[in-house]
Amino acid sequence: MNFAVTPGMRRLGSSVLGMEAIVAGLITPVAITVGGVTPALAMVAGLGLAVLCLVTIGLLRKPVGYVLGTLVQVLAIATGFLVSMMFFLGVVFAALWFTAIFVARRVEGVTSR
């Protein structure tokens, strides 16, 4: 299967992951103060996910970036076990991620109706 990466996919994917990086970084203090999570775990989960989002943005020129981006979505949903609101936000970002890929491919004519 050939997965062609288009400029629109990179732009929209970068936008989603950039916003997700901000949200992921902000869950760190929330997990510590509201969720009662240990600071070490909160730092690894929140800041680690934020860094992974930024690394993934750099890899969006290749198909592996989209595989990693999908993994980011799964991990974002999993952070809901630390901060329950992330179950909702993770699903929202996952929907935005898949919509960004689908819409960009459709607009740029890579897929047909």
mmCIF file of N, CA, C and O in Angstrom, residues 3 5 10 14 17 51-69 72 97:
data_model
loop_
_atom_site.group_PDB
_atom_site.id
_atom_site.type_symbol
_atom_site.label_atom_id
_atom_site.label_comp_id
_atom_site.label_asym_id
_atom_site.label_seq_id
_atom_site.Cartn_x
_atom_site.Cartn_y
_atom_site.Cartn_z
ATOM 1 N N PHE A 3 1.340 5.109 0.674
ATOM 2 C CA PHE A 3 0.783 6.211 1.465
ATOM 3 C C PHE A 3 1.526 7.474 1.075
ATOM 4 O O PHE A 3 2.643 7.712 1.512
ATOM 5 N N VAL A 5 2.438 11.227 1.134
ATOM 6 C CA VAL A 5 2.383 12.358 2.056
ATOM 7 C C VAL A 5 2.264 13.632 1.231
ATOM 8 O O VAL A 5 3.050 13.866 0.321
ATOM 9 N N ARG A 10 0.878 17.571 5.907
ATOM 10 C CA ARG A 10 1.917 18.055 6.819
ATOM 11 C C ARG A 10 1.443 19.294 7.567
ATOM 12 O O ARG A 10 1.650 19.421 8.777
ATOM 13 N N SER A 14 0.639 19.042 11.455
ATOM 14 C CA SER A 14 1.486 19.856 12.325
ATOM 15 C C SER A 14 0.642 20.743 13.236
ATOM 16 O O SER A 14 0.967 20.926 14.408
ATOM 17 N N LEU A 17 -0.879 18.479 15.989
ATOM 18 C CA LEU A 17 0.143 18.047 16.946
ATOM 19 C C LEU A 17 0.711 19.210 17.749
ATOM 20 O O LEU A 17 1.059 19.050 18.921
ATOM 21 N N VAL A 51 6.812 16.432 24.078
ATOM 22 C CA VAL A 51 8.036 16.289 23.284
ATOM 23 C C VAL A 51 7.802 15.321 22.130
ATOM 24 O O VAL A 51 8.249 15.558 21.004
ATOM 25 N N LEU A 52 7.076 14.239 22.394
ATOM 26 C CA LEU A 52 6.772 13.279 21.324
ATOM 27 C C LEU A 52 5.959 13.940 20.213
ATOM 28 O O LEU A 52 6.180 13.673 19.033
ATOM 29 N N CYS A 53 5.037 14.813 20.574
ATOM 30 C CA CYS A 53 4.271 15.558 19.567
ATOM 31 C C CYS A 53 5.209 16.395 18.699
ATOM 32 O O CYS A 53 5.081 16.411 17.469
ATOM 33 N N LEU A 54 6.152 17.078 19.325
ATOM 34 C CA LEU A 54 7.066 17.936 18.580
ATOM 35 C C LEU A 54 8.007 17.131 17.689
ATOM 36 O O LEU A 54 8.288 17.524 16.557
ATOM 37 N N VAL A 55 8.480 15.996 18.192
ATOM 38 C CA VAL A 55 9.327 15.124 17.373
ATOM 39 C C VAL A 55 8.537 14.607 16.171
ATOM 40 O O VAL A 55 9.048 14.549 15.050
ATOM 41 N N THR A 56 7.295 14.253 16.418
ATOM 42 C CA THR A 56 6.444 13.731 15.346
ATOM 43 C C THR A 56 6.223 14.781 14.262
ATOM 44 O O THR A 56 6.210 14.452 13.071
ATOM 45 N N ILE A 57 6.077 16.037 14.657
ATOM 46 C CA ILE A 57 5.919 17.105 13.664
ATOM 47 C C ILE A 57 7.104 17.093 12.700
ATOM 48 O O ILE A 57 6.937 17.242 11.490
ATOM 49 N N GLY A 58 8.284 16.892 13.232
ATOM 50 C CA GLY A 58 9.472 16.854 12.388
ATOM 51 C C GLY A 58 9.532 15.665 11.451
ATOM 52 O O GLY A 58 10.246 15.687 10.454
ATOM 53 N N LEU A 59 8.784 14.615 11.766
ATOM 54 C CA LEU A 59 8.797 13.402 10.944
ATOM 55 C C LEU A 59 7.637 13.321 9.953
ATOM 56 O O LEU A 59 7.485 12.314 9.268
ATOM 57 N N LEU A 60 6.830 14.355 9.874
ATOM 58 C CA LEU A 60 5.638 14.292 9.021
ATOM 59 C C LEU A 60 5.938 14.345 7.528
ATOM 60 O O LEU A 60 5.029 14.248 6.720
ATOM 61 N N ARG A 61 7.179 14.461 7.139
ATOM 62 C CA ARG A 61 7.531 14.393 5.715
ATOM 63 C C ARG A 61 7.536 12.959 5.209
ATOM 64 O O ARG A 61 7.545 12.720 4.014
ATOM 65 N N LYS A 62 7.542 12.010 6.145
ATOM 66 C CA LYS A 62 7.604 10.591 5.795
ATOM 67 C C LYS A 62 6.389 9.865 6.377
ATOM 68 O O LYS A 62 5.829 10.293 7.389
ATOM 69 N N PRO A 63 5.993 8.755 5.780
ATOM 70 C CA PRO A 63 4.854 8.001 6.306
ATOM 71 C C PRO A 63 5.014 7.571 7.768
ATOM 72 O O PRO A 63 4.030 7.496 8.494
ATOM 73 N N VAL A 64 6.242 7.333 8.212
ATOM 74 C CA VAL A 64 6.448 6.921 9.597
ATOM 75 C C VAL A 64 5.949 7.990 10.577
ATOM 76 O O VAL A 64 5.521 7.672 11.685
ATOM 77 N N GLY A 65 5.963 9.242 10.162
ATOM 78 C CA GLY A 65 5.452 10.314 11.003
ATOM 79 C C GLY A 65 3.971 10.160 11.300
ATOM 80 O O GLY A 65 3.510 10.490 12.393
ATOM 81 N N TYR A 66 3.231 9.615 10.348
ATOM 82 C CA TYR A 66 1.794 9.442 10.534
ATOM 83 C C TYR A 66 1.488 8.231 11.410
ATOM 84 O O TYR A 66 0.510 8.229 12.146
ATOM 85 N N VAL A 67 2.351 7.240 11.351
ATOM 86 C CA VAL A 67 2.223 6.102 12.267
ATOM 87 C C VAL A 67 2.499 6.582 13.691
ATOM 88 O O VAL A 67 1.748 6.283 14.620
ATOM 89 N N LEU A 68 3.573 7.355 13.849
ATOM 90 C CA LEU A 68 3.913 7.888 15.166
ATOM 91 C C LEU A 68 2.838 8.854 15.650
ATOM 92 O O LEU A 68 2.492 8.865 16.837
ATOM 93 N N GLY A 69 2.275 9.647 14.745
ATOM 94 C CA GLY A 69 1.190 10.561 15.112
ATOM 95 C C GLY A 69 -0.038 9.820 15.611
ATOM 96 O O GLY A 69 -0.710 10.261 16.540
ATOM 97 N N VAL A 72 0.676 8.752 19.061
ATOM 98 C CA VAL A 72 0.502 9.905 19.954
ATOM 99 C C VAL A 72 -0.953 10.023 20.376
ATOM 100 O O VAL A 72 -1.261 10.298 21.540
ATOM 101 N N TRP A 97 -6.971 14.607 14.268
ATOM 102 C CA TRP A 97 -5.837 13.992 13.557
ATOM 103 C C TRP A 97 -6.314 13.238 12.317
ATOM 104 O O TRP A 97 -5.823 13.459 11.221
#
